Each structure stands twice: as C-alpha cells, then as structure tokens.
Amino acid sequence: MGIPARQTMKVGWYLFRNRVAKRQRFALVVELEPLFACNLACPGCGKIQYPTKILRQRVSVEQAVGAVEECGAPVVSIAGGEPLLHPDIAAMVDELVARKRFVYLCTNAVLLRRKLDMFTPSPYFAFTVHIDGLRERHDDAVDRPGVFEEAVAAIREAKARGFRVTTNSTFFTNDSPETVRSVLDFLNDDLEVDSMMISPAYAYEKAPDQEHFLGVEQTRRLFRASFGEGRRGRWRLNHSPLFLDFLEGKVDYQCTAWGIPSYSVFGWQRPCYLMADGYTSTYRELVEETDWDRYGRGKDPRCANCMAHCGYEPTAVVATMSSLRESIRALRVSA
Ligand code: SF4
Ligand code: SF4
C-alpha cells in the first residue's frame, strides 16, 4: 500500500466535487516552501542559490495556512530549503493537520532526530526523507559524508516512535537500474518505510551540477528497466499507477502544473515549483492570469526534459478519475 486508503478516498471525493462543479483547474497538492535556507548544499539543487536577504525570510504560520485554505488542496508537501530550520515548523504542521490536510514534511533528516519531540504522530502527517541512493551514492548526491547513516538512523527512530515515514529519491544520469533497485529495495524491505516517491531530477538552471540531468528517453529507459521483475507492484510507491506508466513511457501526458502549485516567501510561483516566471499573491490569480498554454514539453525549452510529478502527476490523477477501469486499478494498488 503506497498511498493510504484514507488519503485516496479523501482526494477522490475532492476530485469528484471539482468535477461536479465543472472546475477545469484546481490544486491537488500545495508545494509549500516556508524558507529557502538549507543545512546542505547538494550539487543538483536549484533552490538554495538566493541572496542571503532572501535565505533569511520565512513564510509565517498564518501565511502558510491562509495559502493552503485559499487553494483548497487536500495534500500539502512542505519543502524548501530545509523545513526543520524554520522556527515555527511544528506549529505550521499542527495547524494544517488540525484542518485535516495530509501533510508531508520533506527533510534531509540531518536535524530530524533532534527535532522529533516537537511533532506528534498522526494519520494526516508524514516525514518525507530525502534519500537518493545507498551510502556512497547518497553522500555523493548531498556532498557530505555521513548524511546517509544519519538519515537511516532518523527514519528508524521516527518509525519506532509511531510516525509515518516516506521517502523521496531523485535520480540522475549516474544512476542505473541497479542503483534504483538497490535503494528502493532497501527502503521498502529493510527500512520498511510507509511509501516512497521517485523522480527524475529536473534540470534547474541554477544547479551547480548541470551534467547529470536525465533526458526524457533516458528517464523512460531507466524506470522501465528498474520496474521489471515485478518490482513496481511490490514497492510501496506513493504515486498513481498512471503516473508510473508515464515514467515508463507507456502513456504520455500534457503538463497540468496548476494541480501542484508552489507557495513560498515570494507568494504563488508561476508556472510551477521548478520554474519561476513571476509570482502572484493568490492561487486564484495564479490560475486565472497564467498563460498555461505556454508551458509543457514541446512548448517551452526549459520544460523539454521535465517528467516531474508537479507537472504530470495531477494529469495522471485526473485521468484516473475519468476512467472506471483506472479508478479500480488505483484502488486495488492502495488496498
Ligand atoms: S537538502 Fe534539499 S533543499 Fe537542501 S540543498 Fe539538498 S536538495 Fe537542496
Ligand atoms: S513541464 Fe510543467 S512542471 Fe515541468 S517545468 Fe515545465 S511547467 Fe514546470
């Protein structure tokens, strides 16, 4: 079971209500970035290159709650930067959980063991730990020895204390089906995390390492080979079956980036979490004033190699809801 049944049902009901209301564009997940500061400097990261003045800014709890309530998304992914550096992060999580949002707090886990006491286990809350590979591969990706061991220790402790723990793994050209399988087998079978997210790295213009971003065909080959021998069905992946089909190249989709919008110290980012063509102060303005036809593969060169979930998972989820067969398939996977 990758996605909890409670979340599947609630998101399904939310999609149904939007469909009845004939809404074309709505948010499924908010990517909330309450700060851009981080305690690591990963070579593939495109989020931490802001001037110090920006890195010192924080989204307040009130702003975060207001943004999530305005857009209505049932799921919130708190990223950054490193959210555990935010002084009010626990209060932000508590307020969102109290509103029955499914909250995923993304962290590199360097501070997680020290901060666990600040949080309370809940079916609405999960830590999402960044793990790109086994020890050598991960420490290389984050450019600091010892981070893998600390992340693994933090995952074990969080699980022992009753927290839901999920992971997020990003893959680059220096990955192979073997490295993908080894890390996902380890997370699924040894650490027994609740679910795992996977993503090809997005080619951030600001990232120091520009050499290891995957192209579309490379991404499809990598996931097709990695998922073989029944692994895809065995791993607890936190994605819809159609999004995994998309990663394998079995289906292709248009980007629907309004489905996973990004809110940060700048406001709502246009068009998505990965690219910044300006900001709006409300989600409504973002949806109504963005020329969405300009974005997606084949339209904007910056989108050429993008297969990220923030553009394509919402398309896959809406396609799932539009088909009885796919809805049954998704329910079977989450059962
Ligand atoms: S841990 Fe995340 S936010 Fe921090 S540098 Fe690495 S990729 Fe960027
Ligand atoms: S394809 Fe969509 S999600 Fe990807 S970078 Fe372009 S606008 Fe963003």
PDB file of N, CA and C in Angstrom, residues 28 195 199 281 300 302 312 318:
ATOM      1  N   LEU A  28      -4.327  20.033  -6.295  1.00  0.00           N
ATOM      2  CA  LEU A  28      -4.391  18.748  -5.581  1.00  0.00           C
ATOM      3  C   LEU A  28      -3.429  18.731  -4.402  1.00  0.00           C
ATOM      4  N   SER A 195       5.935   4.644   2.452  1.00  0.00           N
ATOM      5  CA  SER A 195       5.830   4.718   0.991  1.00  0.00           C
ATOM      6  C   SER A 195       7.008   5.517   0.458  1.00  0.00           C
ATOM      7  N   SER A 199      11.660  10.356  -8.580  1.00  0.00           N
ATOM      8  CA  SER A 199      11.583  11.425  -9.571  1.00  0.00           C
ATOM      9  C   SER A 199      12.871  11.504 -10.378  1.00  0.00           C
ATOM     10  N   SER A 281      -0.176  36.921  -5.637  1.00  0.00           N
ATOM     11  CA  SER A 281      -0.446  36.878  -4.202  1.00  0.00           C
ATOM     12  C   SER A 281      -1.572  35.904  -3.854  1.00  0.00           C
ATOM     13  N   ASP A 300       7.920  25.069 -24.124  1.00  0.00           N
ATOM     14  CA  ASP A 300       8.949  25.927 -23.528  1.00  0.00           C
ATOM     15  C   ASP A 300      10.226  25.101 -23.429  1.00  0.00           C
ATOM     16  N   ARG A 302      12.629  25.155 -21.502  1.00  0.00           N
ATOM     17  CA  ARG A 302      13.001  24.789 -20.130  1.00  0.00           C
ATOM     18  C   ARG A 302      12.217  23.572 -19.644  1.00  0.00           C
ATOM     19  N   TYR A 312       3.027  16.426 -13.993  1.00  0.00           N
ATOM     20  CA  TYR A 312       2.357  15.313 -14.672  1.00  0.00           C
ATOM     21  C   TYR A 312       1.551  14.388 -13.749  1.00  0.00           C
ATOM     22  N   VAL A 318      -6.166  12.992 -12.591  1.00  0.00           N
ATOM     23  CA  VAL A 318      -7.452  13.352 -13.215  1.00  0.00           C
ATOM     24  C   VAL A 318      -7.828  12.290 -14.257  1.00  0.00           C
TER      25      VAL A 318
END
